[in-house]
Amino acid sequence: MIGFGLRLAVAGGREALTRLVIIAAAVAVGAGLLLTTLAGVNAVNAQLTRYASVYPSASTGGDADPLLWSTREDYFHGKQIIRIDVAATGPSAPTPVGIPATPGPGEYYASPSLQRLLAAHPADQLGDRYPGRDLGTVGPAALTSPDTLLVIMGGTPDEVAKLPRAQQLTRVGDTPALPETAVNLILGVIAGGLLFPVLIFIGTATRLSAARREQRFAAMRLVGATPKQISVVAAVEAAAAAVAGTALGFLLFFAFRGSLASIPFTGMPFFPSDMSLGLLDALLVALGVPAGAAVAAQVSLRRVRISPLGVTRRVTPRAPRAYRLIPLLLGVGVLVFALGYRPPTSDGQTAVFLPGLLLIMAGLVVAGPWLTMVGARVLARYANRPATLIAARRLADNPKAGFRAISGIMLALFVTSVAVGVITTIVANRGPAPVGSTEAGRVSLYLDQNAPAVPDTLITELRSLTGVRAATAIRENPDRTSFGEPGVIACADIPSEYGRCAEGVTVASVATGLVPFDGSASSARVWPAAASVSLADLPRLPVMSIDVDTDGSAAAVERTRTVLEAALPTFQVAPNVPGDFESDFANTLRGWEQLANVTIVASLALAGCSLAVSVIGGLSERRRPFSLLRLSGAPVQVLRRVVALESAVPMLVVAAVAIGMGLLAAQLFLKAQMDYTLIAPEPRFYVIVVVGLAACLGIIASTLPLLERITGPETARSE
């Protein structure tokens, strides 16, 4: 029977060959996207794992000599530079990942991107921050991305030991730097939002012309074929197309892998090698897709198994019941429960939130047919045109079939709505605050209590730089009793843009950056007097921070940073301008948001393809009913509207429900986890959704010209 099934698939006439090609092409697209999704998850994991080589955890033990290590962050033109200072304490000290040997004092290695920046800009803006001999480039094993800016500088053990965040390491790069549970949760949810539409697309493709095959297999039953033989023939026929499509999918993936790696899905591009497939991934697709196609073929023959005449005895399926809403309500209930119960650990929080989200996702799939039926009945009640009434009645009679092709849209839109809602709210609450032109060029360096004394000539050198308008040193207030209380400064040194002192005051009590933590720069601000500090006492107080007011030009800002770092190389926090730190955090979150947007676009494209395949299959299976309607006087335009409404109505209903449930889940998560109130996603999110849905409708419309060609009078006579 296997050979017979292959002959039917390949030599079963023009219709069979066309079906084989369409199914193979559809499976190729689905398998290629499935491979891309799995490789993308592996790439993100690889990218995050390499953070362990940049931010290692302290390790001791063993016979190796310790390696002194300090990781800090620097900035240049708004981009983060990772600076690592190392010093080997003996010949057996471990070597940092990505370089052949630990640099000695006065030596450094730089990433390729940083080397290009050093060569392209004057030394007084960047190069002077890293004095010494360039030994070569840092290899990809230590870089999270091809664009990573990283420098590994050598020093003496005494020098590195005095740096902030200094630690001793006996091994490097084998301890994850980020919480694996949280990362896997994020990746799992986002990947699931794309995997489900891919699997649904593959399943829809393999069920193409299922009704026509049922009729053929029923005829084979009538001439003596057993149910087992029919099952084997159906499985072989479906698996043959799926195997060809899967092989083509692998070719598509490897052909476009390099281009896909260069797309900054997470805010930064991948290395091509990151887009890799493990043996389990390859076997999962290579074996799972054909096996899934065979199972789908088996499911489509359930009426033939009942009896050879089961195909002709078509009855309206049982209507879905309202109990299908129970899993959805349970999922929402779990998130509501989390409002009053928040586990103290990350694993405990994952154990609460993840089941709730999965329950909602499962509940949406289970409740989808019931929601489709309700929408169809409402549409039928208010229908005032024949096409609307026919489409509504057909959907109400078999809502499961109407929902099947667009169930992937529901899951994808739910997942991405949750992700975008959470990310948008966090960025709004913790991202960079708007700054005015006065603050945009303000460079600040905060010094800790262990910082060395500030050279007397530093302020003079800063004031002499081109583009610098003022440079001031803010000193510690002797009345300071806790962190966050103000420093002191001579009133004559306060730039006019940052306020003034009251009449007769010579020393003022000011914020460490001349700007209150929750405020902005203001020339009208009046700083209070520092009553316990005289002008003569001021030079003897330690410096708390240095603030430099520039004209805002990139050259002036970077020259200022370079002078400050060269004079005070043991800084804990690099000289920064407003928004440097917040932009790092916000950019990371926006990288995840971009990944969610990619999921929306890809899932909607897949849903459009699934709908197109479903519409083509439905037209092929309903050629005779549509032909009879045309013979009875129904215009082709009416039939086109019927087909369009049957696809568009469930899709739009599902999209609205999915987005609403996604934003509700995001609100419950934010309230329980961070006590934030959901902030609506930016308009571009809705634009992406609307454009994607419109593209799906366009794909459906592209299949409608087929209707007129296959529903002529000859079809009614020949069937």
XYZ file of C-alpha atoms in Angstrom:
719
model
C 0.000 0.000 0.000
C 2.957 2.310 0.502
C 3.895 2.085 -3.172
C 0.273 2.585 -4.172
C 0.044 5.677 -1.969
C 3.170 7.144 -3.563
C 1.749 6.519 -7.053
C -1.481 8.285 -6.096
C 0.507 11.253 -4.778
C 2.828 11.579 -7.768
C 0.928 10.055 -10.697
C -2.660 10.600 -9.633
C -3.429 13.077 -12.363
C -3.162 16.825 -12.690
C -5.231 17.553 -9.600
C -3.131 15.245 -7.390
C 0.142 16.683 -8.674
C -1.077 20.254 -8.173
C -2.150 19.407 -4.626
C 1.248 17.798 -3.965
C 3.126 20.900 -5.183
C 0.936 23.313 -3.181
C 1.235 21.282 0.009
C 5.002 20.908 -0.432
C 5.437 24.648 -1.023
C 3.295 25.539 1.984
C 5.118 23.055 4.217
C 8.463 24.420 2.964
C 7.531 27.930 4.089
C 6.234 26.653 7.411
C 9.212 24.382 8.027
C 11.636 27.174 7.103
C 9.961 29.529 9.574
C 9.874 26.803 12.200
C 13.612 26.260 11.773
C 14.183 30.019 11.912
C 12.200 30.237 15.138
C 14.151 27.429 16.789
C 17.458 28.875 15.561
C 16.400 32.322 16.774
C 15.757 30.995 20.276
C 19.182 29.322 20.206
C 20.744 32.581 18.996
C 19.223 34.627 21.814
C 20.345 32.028 24.347
C 23.863 32.086 22.880
C 23.872 35.869 22.996
C 22.821 35.917 26.629
C 25.222 33.139 27.599
C 28.194 35.161 26.321
C 27.395 37.790 28.920
C 29.004 35.322 31.343
C 32.368 36.109 29.775
C 31.826 39.832 30.312
C 30.121 39.820 33.709
C 31.522 36.689 35.406
C 30.671 35.672 38.940
C 33.448 35.553 41.512
C 34.999 32.090 41.750
C 37.651 30.650 44.020
C 39.091 27.237 44.656
C 41.349 24.973 42.690
C 45.045 25.311 42.060
C 44.882 28.158 39.518
C 46.287 31.575 40.359
C 43.489 34.155 40.695
C 42.742 36.584 37.896
C 41.809 40.045 39.154
C 38.835 41.368 37.167
C 36.745 44.551 37.069
C 33.940 45.244 34.577
C 32.676 48.786 34.091
C 30.640 50.643 31.462
C 31.718 53.654 29.441
C 29.841 55.669 26.791
C 30.637 57.200 23.433
C 28.112 58.987 21.214
C 25.295 57.404 23.207
C 26.642 53.838 22.774
C 27.819 51.707 25.652
C 31.447 50.579 25.797
C 32.215 47.665 28.112
C 35.571 48.115 29.817
C 37.243 45.146 31.509
C 40.418 45.624 33.562
C 42.356 42.430 34.317
C 45.586 41.419 36.023
C 47.052 37.930 36.327
C 48.510 37.104 39.753
C 50.508 34.138 38.490
C 51.298 31.984 35.458
C 48.290 29.665 35.961
C 45.691 32.441 36.132
C 42.791 31.903 33.685
C 42.723 33.829 30.415
C 39.718 35.979 29.534
C 37.503 34.502 26.849
C 38.099 35.738 23.302
C 41.790 36.657 23.569
C 44.955 34.489 23.340
C 46.627 35.791 26.528
C 45.940 38.109 29.427
C 47.228 41.624 28.597
C 49.893 43.072 30.805
C 50.145 46.625 32.162
C 49.916 49.149 29.326
C 48.332 46.656 26.891
C 44.799 46.055 25.708
C 42.595 44.143 23.279
C 39.591 45.782 21.605
C 36.588 44.431 19.747
C 36.505 45.019 15.968
C 33.741 47.628 16.285
C 35.655 49.552 18.954
C 38.849 49.410 16.891
C 36.974 51.020 14.013
C 35.752 53.788 16.343
C 39.267 54.365 17.683
C 40.596 54.717 14.154
C 37.792 57.021 13.024
C 37.865 59.595 15.859
C 40.553 61.837 17.353
C 42.421 60.413 20.323
C 41.349 63.271 22.619
C 37.719 62.144 22.152
C 38.162 58.392 22.685
C 41.627 56.868 22.285
C 43.197 58.639 25.259
C 40.785 56.792 27.575
C 42.615 53.552 26.785
C 46.346 54.328 26.800
C 48.754 51.567 25.916
C 49.596 49.132 23.143
C 46.873 47.538 21.056
C 47.537 43.780 21.034
C 44.736 42.813 18.643
C 41.043 42.092 18.496
C 38.690 40.362 20.906
C 37.189 37.251 19.328
C 33.450 36.524 18.872
C 33.429 34.169 21.894
C 33.458 37.227 24.183
C 31.114 39.440 22.140
C 27.359 39.395 22.514
C 27.016 40.840 19.016
C 29.204 41.822 16.048
C 28.527 45.452 17.044
C 29.629 45.070 20.688
C 32.077 47.722 21.895
C 34.481 46.001 24.293
C 38.001 46.688 25.562
C 40.056 44.379 27.800
C 42.844 46.353 29.489
C 45.796 44.975 31.417
C 47.067 46.339 34.692
C 49.062 45.407 37.760
C 47.350 43.393 40.506
C 47.533 46.357 42.874
C 45.901 48.670 40.308
C 43.044 46.339 39.420
C 42.408 45.356 43.041
C 41.621 49.007 43.853
C 39.071 49.346 41.041
C 35.329 49.216 41.715
C 33.686 45.783 41.356
C 37.085 44.084 41.467
C 36.902 40.351 42.097
C 39.117 37.286 41.987
C 38.398 34.578 39.416
C 39.805 31.103 39.021
C 37.639 30.417 35.958
C 35.951 32.668 33.401
C 32.898 32.296 31.198
C 31.213 29.191 32.597
C 28.616 30.785 34.858
C 25.444 32.304 33.343
C 25.224 36.029 33.965
C 21.449 36.343 33.769
C 18.633 34.455 35.560
C 17.962 31.478 33.318
C 14.376 31.048 34.485
C 13.371 34.581 33.524
C 15.144 34.384 30.167
C 13.549 31.062 29.311
C 10.152 32.434 30.295
C 10.499 35.435 27.977
C 11.879 33.391 25.098
C 9.371 30.607 25.602
C 6.375 32.910 25.508
C 7.610 34.881 22.488
C 8.694 31.750 20.594
C 5.355 30.144 21.380
C 3.628 33.105 19.792
C 5.370 32.261 16.517
C 5.532 28.474 16.793
C 1.792 28.004 17.100
C 0.957 29.887 13.858
C 3.703 27.932 12.056
C 2.333 24.594 13.236
C -1.218 25.630 12.394
C -0.078 26.708 8.931
C 1.598 23.354 8.339
C -1.487 21.525 9.570
C -3.758 23.597 7.329
C -1.557 22.935 4.319
C -1.512 19.172 4.833
C -5.322 19.121 5.079
C -5.693 20.790 1.691
C -8.523 19.186 -0.341
C -9.359 16.900 2.575
C -12.971 16.583 1.495
C -12.014 15.587 -2.056
C -9.673 12.930 -0.703
C -12.395 11.669 1.612
C -14.622 11.047 -1.386
C -11.845 9.193 -3.218
C -11.005 7.056 -0.199
C -14.704 6.329 0.389
C -14.902 5.011 -3.170
C -11.900 2.798 -2.442
C -13.687 1.456 0.623
C -16.709 0.601 -1.505
C -14.567 -1.547 -3.803
C -13.077 -3.500 -0.902
C -10.246 -1.514 0.695
C -9.956 -1.928 4.471
C -9.804 1.012 6.906
C -6.159 0.137 7.669
C -5.224 0.211 3.982
C -6.968 3.567 3.530
C -5.103 4.937 6.547
C -1.755 3.826 5.129
C -2.484 5.345 1.698
C -3.597 8.653 3.262
C -0.566 8.814 5.563
C 1.876 8.047 2.726
C 0.279 10.614 0.416
C 0.388 13.369 3.038
C 3.849 12.459 4.316
C 5.322 12.432 0.795
C 4.374 16.079 0.248
C 5.492 16.987 3.760
C 8.900 15.298 3.340
C 9.537 17.200 0.097
C 8.401 20.455 1.711
C 10.500 19.877 4.829
C 13.624 19.253 2.748
C 12.984 22.453 0.830
C 12.415 24.256 4.146
C 15.898 23.244 5.326
C 17.371 24.590 2.088
C 15.514 27.902 2.515
C 16.709 28.241 6.106
C 20.388 27.693 5.315
C 20.162 29.931 2.226
C 18.853 32.906 4.223
C 20.482 32.246 7.612
C 23.191 34.888 7.137
C 20.660 37.554 6.180
C 18.410 36.648 9.106
C 21.328 36.886 11.564
C 22.002 40.494 10.526
C 18.479 41.595 11.479
C 18.561 43.133 15.008
C 15.601 41.170 16.372
C 16.661 41.898 19.968
C 18.132 45.326 19.294
C 21.497 43.928 18.176
C 22.417 41.576 15.310
C 23.518 37.982 15.797
C 26.606 36.235 14.551
C 25.609 33.861 11.708
C 26.905 30.952 13.789
C 24.420 31.883 16.529
C 21.563 30.929 14.215
C 22.340 27.272 14.743
C 20.262 24.133 15.024
C 20.909 21.409 17.522
C 20.484 17.774 16.621
C 17.218 17.683 18.547
C 15.937 20.768 16.679
C 16.756 19.276 13.289
C 15.202 15.921 14.165
C 12.135 17.634 15.600
C 11.437 19.366 12.293
C 12.681 16.633 9.948
C 10.602 13.939 11.627
C 7.888 15.937 13.348
C 6.528 17.792 10.324
C 5.980 14.671 8.141
C 4.597 12.827 11.182
C 2.240 15.703 11.876
C 1.115 15.682 8.257
C 0.366 11.956 8.492
C -1.630 12.492 11.699
C -3.592 15.328 10.075
C -4.420 13.009 7.172
C -5.601 10.351 9.616
C -7.833 12.822 11.442
C -9.381 14.001 8.181
C -10.581 10.428 7.448
C -12.680 9.966 10.572
C -15.923 9.860 8.569
C -14.516 7.282 6.140
C -13.661 5.004 9.082
C -17.297 5.004 10.181
C -18.506 3.619 6.868
C -17.805 4.050 3.158
C -20.923 6.180 2.927
C -20.004 8.334 5.924
C -18.684 11.055 3.607
C -22.046 11.549 1.940
C -23.962 11.628 5.197
C -22.882 15.087 6.199
C -24.681 16.627 9.146
C -24.203 19.860 11.020
C -21.576 19.344 13.759
C -22.654 19.823 17.338
C -22.519 23.481 18.352
C -19.759 24.454 20.823
C -20.944 25.006 24.390
C -20.218 27.879 26.741
C -18.182 25.601 29.043
C -15.299 26.196 26.633
C -14.784 29.512 28.445
C -13.771 27.758 31.685
C -9.985 27.457 30.979
C -9.894 31.107 29.907
C -11.618 32.233 33.097
C -9.336 30.030 35.200
C -6.260 31.641 33.630
C -7.549 35.131 34.382
C -8.373 33.954 37.899
C -4.772 32.834 38.465
C -3.473 36.290 37.496
C -6.083 37.956 39.703
C -4.966 35.679 42.555
C -1.398 36.930 42.000
C -2.562 40.458 42.872
C -2.783 39.415 46.507
C -0.077 36.745 46.553
C 3.375 37.534 45.205
C 6.019 34.849 45.860
C 9.348 36.291 47.054
C 11.551 34.348 44.613
C 11.815 34.480 40.804
C 11.079 30.761 40.525
C 7.982 31.176 42.688
C 6.735 34.087 40.604
C 7.308 32.083 37.415
C 5.362 29.192 38.954
C 2.378 31.528 39.410
C 2.445 33.670 36.288
C 3.474 31.093 33.682
C 0.580 28.667 34.368
C -1.816 31.608 34.303
C -0.574 32.767 30.902
C -0.574 29.219 29.508
C -4.118 28.681 30.791
C -5.262 31.839 29.027
C -3.538 30.757 25.800
C -5.135 27.315 25.977
C -8.450 28.903 26.937
C -8.383 31.162 23.897
C -7.905 28.158 21.607
C -10.620 26.144 23.362
C -13.044 29.077 23.437
C -12.289 30.161 19.860
C -15.003 28.065 18.149
C -17.626 29.241 20.666
C -16.632 32.877 20.122
C -16.758 32.333 16.345
C -20.241 30.819 16.647
C -21.513 33.718 18.772
C -20.080 36.252 16.323
C -21.629 34.397 13.375
C -25.052 34.295 15.032
C -24.922 38.005 15.788
C -23.901 38.638 12.182
C -26.802 36.485 10.920
C -29.305 38.308 13.111
C -28.413 41.683 11.656
C -27.641 40.514 8.111
C -29.435 42.470 5.397
C -27.702 40.996 2.327
C -27.675 37.455 0.946
C -23.885 37.128 1.089
C -23.772 38.153 4.740
C -26.562 35.740 5.662
C -25.016 32.781 3.805
C -21.575 33.406 5.310
C -22.998 33.807 8.817
C -25.070 30.625 8.561
C -22.107 28.592 7.305
C -19.897 29.879 10.135
C -22.578 29.193 12.721
C -23.053 25.637 11.383
C -19.338 24.759 11.575
C -17.466 27.322 13.711
C -14.586 24.921 14.398
C -13.606 24.916 10.726
C -13.952 28.697 10.558
C -11.733 29.167 13.595
C -9.077 26.555 12.776
C -7.135 28.555 10.199
C -7.008 31.763 12.252
C -6.338 30.278 15.695
C -2.665 31.135 15.211
C -3.569 34.820 14.952
C -5.298 34.678 18.312
C -2.297 33.185 20.100
C 0.245 35.439 18.391
C -1.711 38.617 19.065
C -2.303 37.610 22.685
C 1.389 36.893 23.332
C 2.622 40.023 21.627
C -0.046 42.210 23.261
C 1.126 40.987 26.674
C 4.797 41.575 25.779
C 4.280 45.007 24.208
C 1.948 46.146 26.993
C 4.412 45.150 29.725
C 7.454 46.565 27.931
C 5.769 49.861 27.025
C 4.706 50.388 30.633
C 8.117 49.555 32.090
C 9.897 51.836 29.615
C 7.472 54.664 30.438
C 8.081 54.247 34.173
C 11.807 53.482 34.167
C 13.073 54.651 30.801
C 14.849 57.926 30.033
C 13.010 61.053 31.070
C 12.812 63.914 28.578
C 15.622 66.389 29.006
C 15.843 69.940 27.771
C 18.614 71.511 25.756
C 20.153 72.927 28.941
C 20.826 69.461 30.358
C 21.606 67.639 27.111
C 25.275 68.685 27.163
C 25.844 68.296 30.906
C 28.552 65.734 31.723
C 28.621 64.464 35.302
C 31.089 62.281 37.149
C 30.094 60.969 40.576
C 32.909 59.965 42.935
C 32.619 57.437 45.748
C 34.240 57.760 49.138
C 37.260 55.672 48.101
C 38.047 57.775 45.035
C 41.488 59.427 44.915
C 41.843 63.146 45.408
C 40.855 65.280 42.442
C 43.900 66.971 40.870
C 43.955 70.732 41.437
C 44.470 71.343 37.714
C 41.526 69.229 36.533
C 38.868 71.942 36.709
C 41.155 74.391 34.929
C 41.886 71.832 32.198
C 38.177 71.160 31.716
C 37.341 74.845 31.416
C 39.980 75.218 28.698
C 38.365 72.618 26.421
C 36.650 73.845 23.252
C 32.902 73.771 23.729
C 32.984 73.745 27.560
C 31.067 76.633 29.102
C 31.559 75.851 32.793
C 33.116 73.219 35.040
C 32.376 72.920 38.741
C 33.285 70.616 41.605
C 30.550 69.816 44.110
C 31.918 68.869 47.528
C 30.531 66.778 50.347
C 28.361 68.580 52.843
C 29.708 67.994 56.375
C 26.072 67.939 57.561
C 25.350 65.016 55.238
C 23.896 62.206 57.330
C 22.565 59.801 54.719
C 22.918 58.980 51.048
C 21.129 61.376 48.740
C 21.495 64.575 50.797
C 22.971 67.562 48.937
C 26.535 68.682 48.459
C 27.977 72.169 48.703
C 29.396 74.613 46.159
C 30.561 78.201 45.987
C 27.723 80.384 44.711
C 30.056 81.983 42.183
C 30.622 78.571 40.578
C 26.949 77.795 39.908
C 26.199 78.190 36.170
C 23.328 80.575 35.598
C 21.315 77.852 33.822
C 21.203 75.816 37.042
C 19.981 78.475 39.446
C 21.449 80.969 41.902
C 21.960 81.671 45.579
C 19.954 83.934 47.805
C 21.241 87.464 48.349
C 24.362 87.533 50.551
C 24.965 83.744 50.462
C 28.463 82.577 49.449
C 28.167 78.777 49.795
C 25.057 76.898 48.676
C 23.658 73.471 49.443
C 22.945 71.799 46.086
C 22.040 68.476 44.549
C 25.023 66.375 43.512
C 24.375 67.040 39.826
C 23.000 70.577 40.219
C 19.624 69.068 39.280
C 17.218 67.557 41.840
C 16.584 63.838 41.444
C 12.944 64.348 40.444
C 13.372 67.712 38.716
C 15.143 69.430 35.832
C 17.558 72.283 35.334
C 16.117 75.737 36.026
C 17.717 79.158 36.026
C 15.033 80.365 38.457
C 15.915 77.848 41.173
C 17.231 79.385 44.404
C 19.565 77.058 46.278
C 19.576 77.225 50.092
C 22.635 78.369 52.032
C 25.079 75.864 53.533
C 25.177 77.489 56.952
C 27.943 75.337 58.458
C 30.413 75.774 55.574
C 32.408 78.910 54.899
C 34.066 79.834 51.625
C 37.471 79.250 53.242
C 36.508 75.759 54.410
C 35.244 74.692 50.991
C 38.593 73.619 49.364
C 39.309 71.219 52.266
C 36.137 69.192 51.688
C 36.310 66.070 49.482
C 34.820 66.303 46.006
C 31.496 64.499 45.592
C 30.917 65.101 41.880
C 32.221 67.069 38.936
C 29.763 68.711 36.568
C 30.753 70.119 33.198
C 28.383 72.225 31.134
C 29.173 71.955 27.399
C 27.599 73.389 24.276
C 26.031 69.949 23.632
C 28.233 69.063 20.668
C 29.396 65.451 20.465
C 33.042 66.495 20.273
C 32.847 68.632 23.433
C 30.997 65.928 25.381
C 33.466 63.193 24.401
C 36.551 65.349 25.052
C 35.160 66.074 28.508
C 34.575 62.390 29.207
C 38.103 61.551 28.077
C 39.757 64.186 30.282
C 37.743 63.051 33.322
C 38.543 59.361 32.777
C 42.234 60.011 32.200
C 42.477 62.063 35.403
C 40.321 59.730 37.520
C 40.721 56.238 36.003
C 39.287 54.443 39.059
C 35.774 55.765 38.469
C 32.949 53.429 39.437
C 30.357 55.074 37.186
C 31.686 56.567 33.956
C 31.170 60.243 33.150
C 27.673 60.433 31.730
C 25.082 62.702 30.221
C 21.384 62.560 31.168
C 19.727 59.464 29.749
C 22.860 57.291 29.368
C 21.859 54.748 32.007
C 18.143 54.895 31.335
C 18.685 54.475 27.611
C 20.635 51.241 28.198
C 17.736 49.770 30.142
C 15.118 51.133 27.759
C 17.025 49.926 24.692
C 17.194 46.418 26.143
C 13.457 46.416 26.683
C 12.826 47.890 23.248
C 14.904 45.045 21.826
C 12.410 42.614 23.339
C 9.585 44.801 22.065
C 11.109 44.651 18.582
C 11.211 40.879 18.878
C 7.526 40.956 19.801
C 6.767 43.151 16.780
C 8.618 40.679 14.562
C 6.417 37.961 16.041
C 3.297 39.958 15.149
C 4.386 40.524 11.556
C 5.520 36.926 11.035
C 2.449 35.411 12.672
C 0.057 37.600 10.712
C 1.862 36.716 7.483
C 1.573 33.048 8.401
C -2.076 33.483 9.256
C -2.675 35.093 5.874
C -0.998 32.150 4.162
C -3.030 29.704 6.267
C -6.202 31.531 5.329
C -5.246 31.522 1.667
C -4.621 27.764 1.745
C -7.850 27.256 3.684
C -9.841 29.385 1.227
C -8.369 27.573 -1.775
C -9.136 24.227 -0.168
C -12.667 25.332 0.697
C -13.315 26.560 -2.838
C -12.071 23.286 -4.276
C -14.287 21.305 -1.933
C -17.382 23.438 -2.552
C -17.184 23.744 -6.297
C -20.502 21.991 -6.841
C -22.592 23.997 -4.286
C -21.180 27.256 -5.625
C -21.778 26.130 -9.205
C -25.407 25.341 -8.372
C -25.805 28.762 -6.752
C -24.451 30.392 -9.913
C -26.859 28.339 -12.046
C -29.740 29.454 -9.808
C -28.870 33.106 -10.508
C -26.445 34.119 -7.765
C -23.869 36.595 -9.153
C -20.179 35.808 -8.760
C -19.799 38.988 -6.675
C -22.182 37.562 -4.069
C -20.214 34.321 -3.855
C -16.972 36.276 -3.487
C -18.464 38.248 -0.605
C -19.543 34.982 1.026
C -16.017 33.580 0.882
C -14.461 36.867 2.075
C -16.856 37.207 5.007
C -16.328 33.597 6.079
C -12.626 34.351 6.505
C -12.657 38.012 7.541
C -15.312 37.909 10.282
C -13.618 35.240 12.458
C -10.221 36.872 11.929
C -11.361 40.317 13.068
C -13.325 38.947 16.026
C -10.354 36.837 17.100
C -7.954 39.796 16.748
C -10.100 42.034 18.959
C -10.529 39.357 21.648
C -6.831 38.421 21.616
C -5.583 42.000 21.950
C -8.115 42.734 24.699
C -7.147 39.611 26.669
C -3.448 40.335 26.127
C -3.701 43.859 27.526
C -5.817 42.583 30.447
C -3.172 39.957 31.269
C -0.454 42.628 30.988
C -2.341 44.893 33.401
C -2.768 42.087 35.949
C 0.906 41.118 35.658
C 2.147 44.711 36.014
C -0.120 45.426 38.974
C 0.863 42.247 40.800
C 4.581 42.345 39.997
C 5.489 46.050 39.948
C 2.389 47.943 41.070
C 2.327 49.736 37.693
C -0.803 50.679 35.774
C -0.846 49.598 32.150
C 0.085 52.300 29.649
C -1.425 51.754 26.216
C 1.053 50.609 23.550
C 2.386 53.200 21.141
C 0.412 53.842 17.924
C 2.956 51.893 15.877
C 1.768 48.682 17.581
C -1.769 49.246 16.338
C -0.449 50.297 12.919
C 1.478 47.011 12.666
C -1.621 45.043 13.641
C -3.904 46.926 11.234
C -1.436 46.662 8.357
C -0.926 42.967 9.081
C -4.660 42.258 9.163
C -5.110 44.263 5.971
C -2.362 42.181 4.348
C -4.195 39.011 5.436
C -7.377 40.323 3.844
C -5.403 41.128 0.708
C -4.070 37.576 0.572
C -7.628 36.269 0.895
C -8.775 38.611 -1.878
C -6.023 37.300 -4.158
C -7.629 33.837 -4.060
C -11.110 35.011 -5.066
C -10.511 35.127 -8.858
C -10.207 31.340 -8.628
C -13.888 31.182 -7.680
C -15.179 32.142 -11.110
C -12.929 29.666 -12.908
C -13.913 26.601 -10.885
C -17.655 27.220 -10.499
C -18.793 27.205 -14.131
C -21.820 25.198 -15.360
C -19.584 22.315 -16.415
C -18.671 21.750 -12.745
C -22.316 21.249 -11.758
C -22.787 18.776 -14.599
C -19.582 16.812 -14.017
C -19.761 16.411 -10.252
